[in-house]
C-alpha cells in the first residue's frame, strides 16, 4: 500500500459515515434545495436568550474597562490580570454546562461572544476559542465519561486553561504520519513525542493530546505539569501576537489510563467530530473582524475627502466599501444560521460548519485587505505610529495580519476544500463503490453498475426542473425571492456538474483538486446567499428595507462569483499548472530565481521531532488564580 493510500485509509476510518439527521449542505450539493431545513431559522428559548444577552453585556463592559488591545499587540502577551478577569466573569466556561460550573451558553451566543472579543482583540478570542472549541471541554462533552466530566469540566469552567495537541513537526493534515506514541504500561499510558503549534500550550493547565496506540490514534487528557513534559519554546508569528503557542515535548510521561477519551483508536474521530461544531468559533471571530472592518470603511469613506468629495463617493472606493459591508453582513448571517442549527440539534451540520469556516476565513481576509487599500498609507501604518503623530490609531494592518492565520487554522483552505468535497460527493462514491475501485473484479463492478444505474435513474431526472424556474417561488421573501430561485436552479446545476466530473474522472476525481475546490466554493456561495436572505427577512422587521437592500447587493456580488467559478470548472489551466509544477520541483526552471539573495537562515526545512529527553529550558508558565 502506498503512503498516499495509507493516509487516505486513516482519514476514511475517522470519517462519520452515517447521516442520521438531515443536512442542508449535503442536500444542496445533491441538487436538492431544502430551504425548509433553515427557514424559518430555529429560535432559542427565552431563557437562553436572556442568559446570552446578559453575558454579552458583562463581556462588553469588561473588554471596554479592563482590556487594552494595544498593550497586547505591543507586548505580545495577554496580561495575567486580563486572564484573571475573564475567569471572574465565567468566559472560560461559556460552553460548559451549568452543572459543571459553566455558563451553558448556546452555540449562537458563544459565537456572538467570540465575535465581540475578536472585533477588539483577536488574540484574546484565540485564547478563549482554543480552550473551549478544541481544548478539553468539547471532546469531553461529546465523548467523555461521567467521571471525566466531573473531574475536568469544573476546572475548565473556573479558568484552568486547556490546549489541543495534534500537529507535529512532520505532521499537519496527514495524521497517518503521527509519531507521538502512547504505550500501555499497567494502569497508565506512557507518552513520547513532540507537538508543534500548541495554541494555549505555553500557559495550559490541561492538554488534549493525540498519540498513536499501536496502529491507530487515541486521545488523552493530560495534566500539563506532569513530569516529563517540557514546553521548549514559545513561538512568534506574523499576527495574533498575544497567543501562547509553543513546542511541547513528551518524554516518558505517565498518563492514567482513565484519562483516555473514548476508546483506543478513536482519537482522530474524536478530533474531527469535535471540529464539526468547534469550527464555528473561527468564522465567528472572522465575523467580528469583518464587522469592525465595515465600521472603519464606512467612517473613513465619509471622512476622507479627495478631488472635492468623500472618497467613498468615488466609484473605485465605493465598490470596495459595498463589498466590505455586504460581505460582513453575509459572514455574520452564515455564522448566525450555523449556530442556530447547532443549537437546534435536529440537523447534521458538519458541512455547514465547514462551509462557514472556509467562507468566513477567505472572505474576511479579502475585505481586510480592501480596508488597508482604502486607508492607503494609513492602512499600512501601525495604530501606534498613527496615534504617535496625532491621528486616530486604527489597527487595519494588524487586523489583516491577525486574520491571515484563519485560512490555515483548523484545516487550511486547501484541506477544507477536500474535506467538504469528500462529504459532497459521498452519495456518488457510495453508490459507485466497486465501479470506480481499480482493485475490484468484474463481477463486483457489474453489481456496482446495476446499483449505480438505479440510483442515477431516479436522481438525474430531478435535476432538470425545480421551484427555481417558477416565477412565484419563495414569494414570501419579496425582493429577495429571485435570488433564492437562482440558488435553487444553481444547486441543481452544481449537482449536474459534479456528476459530469464523476463520470469523466471516476476514481481519479479525488486528484482533481482544482475542480473540487471550485465545486465547494460554489456551494459556499450558495449557502451564504441562503443564510443572508434568511437573516435579512428577519432583520427587515427591525431595519426595514435597509436589510433587504444589503442582502440584495451581496447576492448580486455572489452570483457574479458563482458564474465565474462555473466557467472555470471546464476552462482552466489546471493540467498545465500541475505539469509545470512537477517540472519546477524537478529543477527545470532554476533560472527564474537567479540574481537574488535569500535572507533565510541555515537549518533544516523541518525540525526533528524525534522523541527523547528535552535539553531545552521549560518555558511553561501558569497564570495564577
mmCIF file of N, CA, C and O in Angstrom, residues 65 108 178 195 217 231 257 269 273 295 306 318 368 426 465 481 492 554 571 582 619:
data_model
loop_
_atom_site.group_PDB
_atom_site.id
_atom_site.type_symbol
_atom_site.label_atom_id
_atom_site.label_comp_id
_atom_site.label_asym_id
_atom_site.label_seq_id
_atom_site.Cartn_x
_atom_site.Cartn_y
_atom_site.Cartn_z
ATOM 1 N N UNK A 65 -13.527 48.217 29.839
ATOM 2 C CA UNK A 65 -12.934 48.798 31.040
ATOM 3 C C UNK A 65 -11.597 48.179 31.443
ATOM 4 O O UNK A 65 -10.796 48.831 32.142
ATOM 5 N N UNK A 108 -25.084 29.829 19.541
ATOM 6 C CA UNK A 108 -25.321 31.140 18.955
ATOM 7 C C UNK A 108 -24.668 32.236 19.786
ATOM 8 O O UNK A 108 -23.948 33.100 19.249
ATOM 9 N N UNK A 178 1.543 10.541 12.138
ATOM 10 C CA UNK A 178 1.677 10.882 13.555
ATOM 11 C C UNK A 178 2.729 9.996 14.220
ATOM 12 O O UNK A 178 2.708 8.774 14.086
ATOM 13 N N UNK A 195 5.114 17.851 20.002
ATOM 14 C CA UNK A 195 3.960 18.517 19.389
ATOM 15 C C UNK A 195 4.317 19.973 19.058
ATOM 16 O O UNK A 195 4.969 20.658 19.846
ATOM 17 N N UNK A 217 -4.848 5.988 16.350
ATOM 18 C CA UNK A 217 -4.611 7.192 17.134
ATOM 19 C C UNK A 217 -5.652 7.302 18.249
ATOM 20 O O UNK A 217 -6.845 7.067 18.022
ATOM 21 N N UNK A 231 7.780 22.444 27.747
ATOM 22 C CA UNK A 231 7.433 23.415 26.710
ATOM 23 C C UNK A 231 8.750 24.055 26.286
ATOM 24 O O UNK A 231 9.327 24.856 27.020
ATOM 25 N N UNK A 257 -4.652 5.610 32.852
ATOM 26 C CA UNK A 257 -5.465 5.000 31.806
ATOM 27 C C UNK A 257 -6.872 5.577 31.772
ATOM 28 O O UNK A 257 -7.502 5.637 30.699
ATOM 29 N N UNK A 269 -11.212 10.340 15.140
ATOM 30 C CA UNK A 269 -12.660 10.532 15.040
ATOM 31 C C UNK A 269 -13.125 11.569 16.056
ATOM 32 O O UNK A 269 -13.974 12.420 15.759
ATOM 33 N N UNK A 273 -14.911 14.993 14.948
ATOM 34 C CA UNK A 273 -16.264 15.241 15.450
ATOM 35 C C UNK A 273 -16.305 16.507 16.295
ATOM 36 O O UNK A 273 -17.262 17.294 16.214
ATOM 37 N N UNK A 295 -17.197 48.931 9.781
ATOM 38 C CA UNK A 295 -17.343 50.183 10.533
ATOM 39 C C UNK A 295 -16.271 51.199 10.127
ATOM 40 O O UNK A 295 -16.562 52.370 9.857
ATOM 41 N N UNK A 306 -11.122 63.654 -1.164
ATOM 42 C CA UNK A 306 -10.169 63.792 -2.261
ATOM 43 C C UNK A 306 -10.929 64.203 -3.508
ATOM 44 O O UNK A 306 -12.030 63.710 -3.774
ATOM 45 N N UNK A 318 -15.982 53.250 -3.578
ATOM 46 C CA UNK A 318 -17.343 52.876 -3.191
ATOM 47 C C UNK A 318 -17.626 51.405 -3.429
ATOM 48 O O UNK A 318 -18.309 50.750 -2.617
ATOM 49 N N UNK A 368 -10.505 42.648 4.690
ATOM 50 C CA UNK A 368 -9.480 43.336 5.477
ATOM 51 C C UNK A 368 -8.405 43.909 4.560
ATOM 52 O O UNK A 368 -7.884 45.011 4.784
ATOM 53 N N UNK A 426 -20.124 12.152 -1.357
ATOM 54 C CA UNK A 426 -20.269 10.893 -0.629
ATOM 55 C C UNK A 426 -21.322 9.992 -1.259
ATOM 56 O O UNK A 426 -21.118 8.776 -1.399
ATOM 57 N N UNK A 465 -35.738 20.111 -13.633
ATOM 58 C CA UNK A 465 -36.618 21.238 -13.319
ATOM 59 C C UNK A 465 -36.798 21.341 -11.809
ATOM 60 O O UNK A 465 -36.569 20.379 -11.070
ATOM 61 N N UNK A 481 -36.639 37.100 -3.409
ATOM 62 C CA UNK A 481 -37.124 35.802 -3.897
ATOM 63 C C UNK A 481 -36.357 35.348 -5.130
ATOM 64 O O UNK A 481 -36.044 34.155 -5.284
ATOM 65 N N UNK A 492 -28.932 22.733 -8.555
ATOM 66 C CA UNK A 492 -29.152 21.609 -9.469
ATOM 67 C C UNK A 492 -28.062 21.572 -10.539
ATOM 68 O O UNK A 492 -27.569 20.497 -10.904
ATOM 69 N N UNK A 554 -25.381 41.933 -1.773
ATOM 70 C CA UNK A 554 -24.483 40.796 -1.540
ATOM 71 C C UNK A 554 -24.775 39.677 -2.522
ATOM 72 O O UNK A 554 -23.860 39.087 -3.106
ATOM 73 N N UNK A 571 -12.933 25.276 -18.179
ATOM 74 C CA UNK A 571 -11.935 26.055 -18.918
ATOM 75 C C UNK A 571 -10.974 26.646 -17.902
ATOM 76 O O UNK A 571 -11.287 27.629 -17.217
ATOM 77 N N UNK A 582 5.390 20.172 -11.477
ATOM 78 C CA UNK A 582 6.266 18.997 -11.376
ATOM 79 C C UNK A 582 7.634 19.287 -11.971
ATOM 80 O O UNK A 582 8.671 18.863 -11.448
ATOM 81 N N UNK A 619 9.647 26.632 29.239
ATOM 82 C CA UNK A 619 9.078 27.981 29.278
ATOM 83 C C UNK A 619 7.599 27.962 29.656
ATOM 84 O O UNK A 619 6.919 28.989 29.555
#
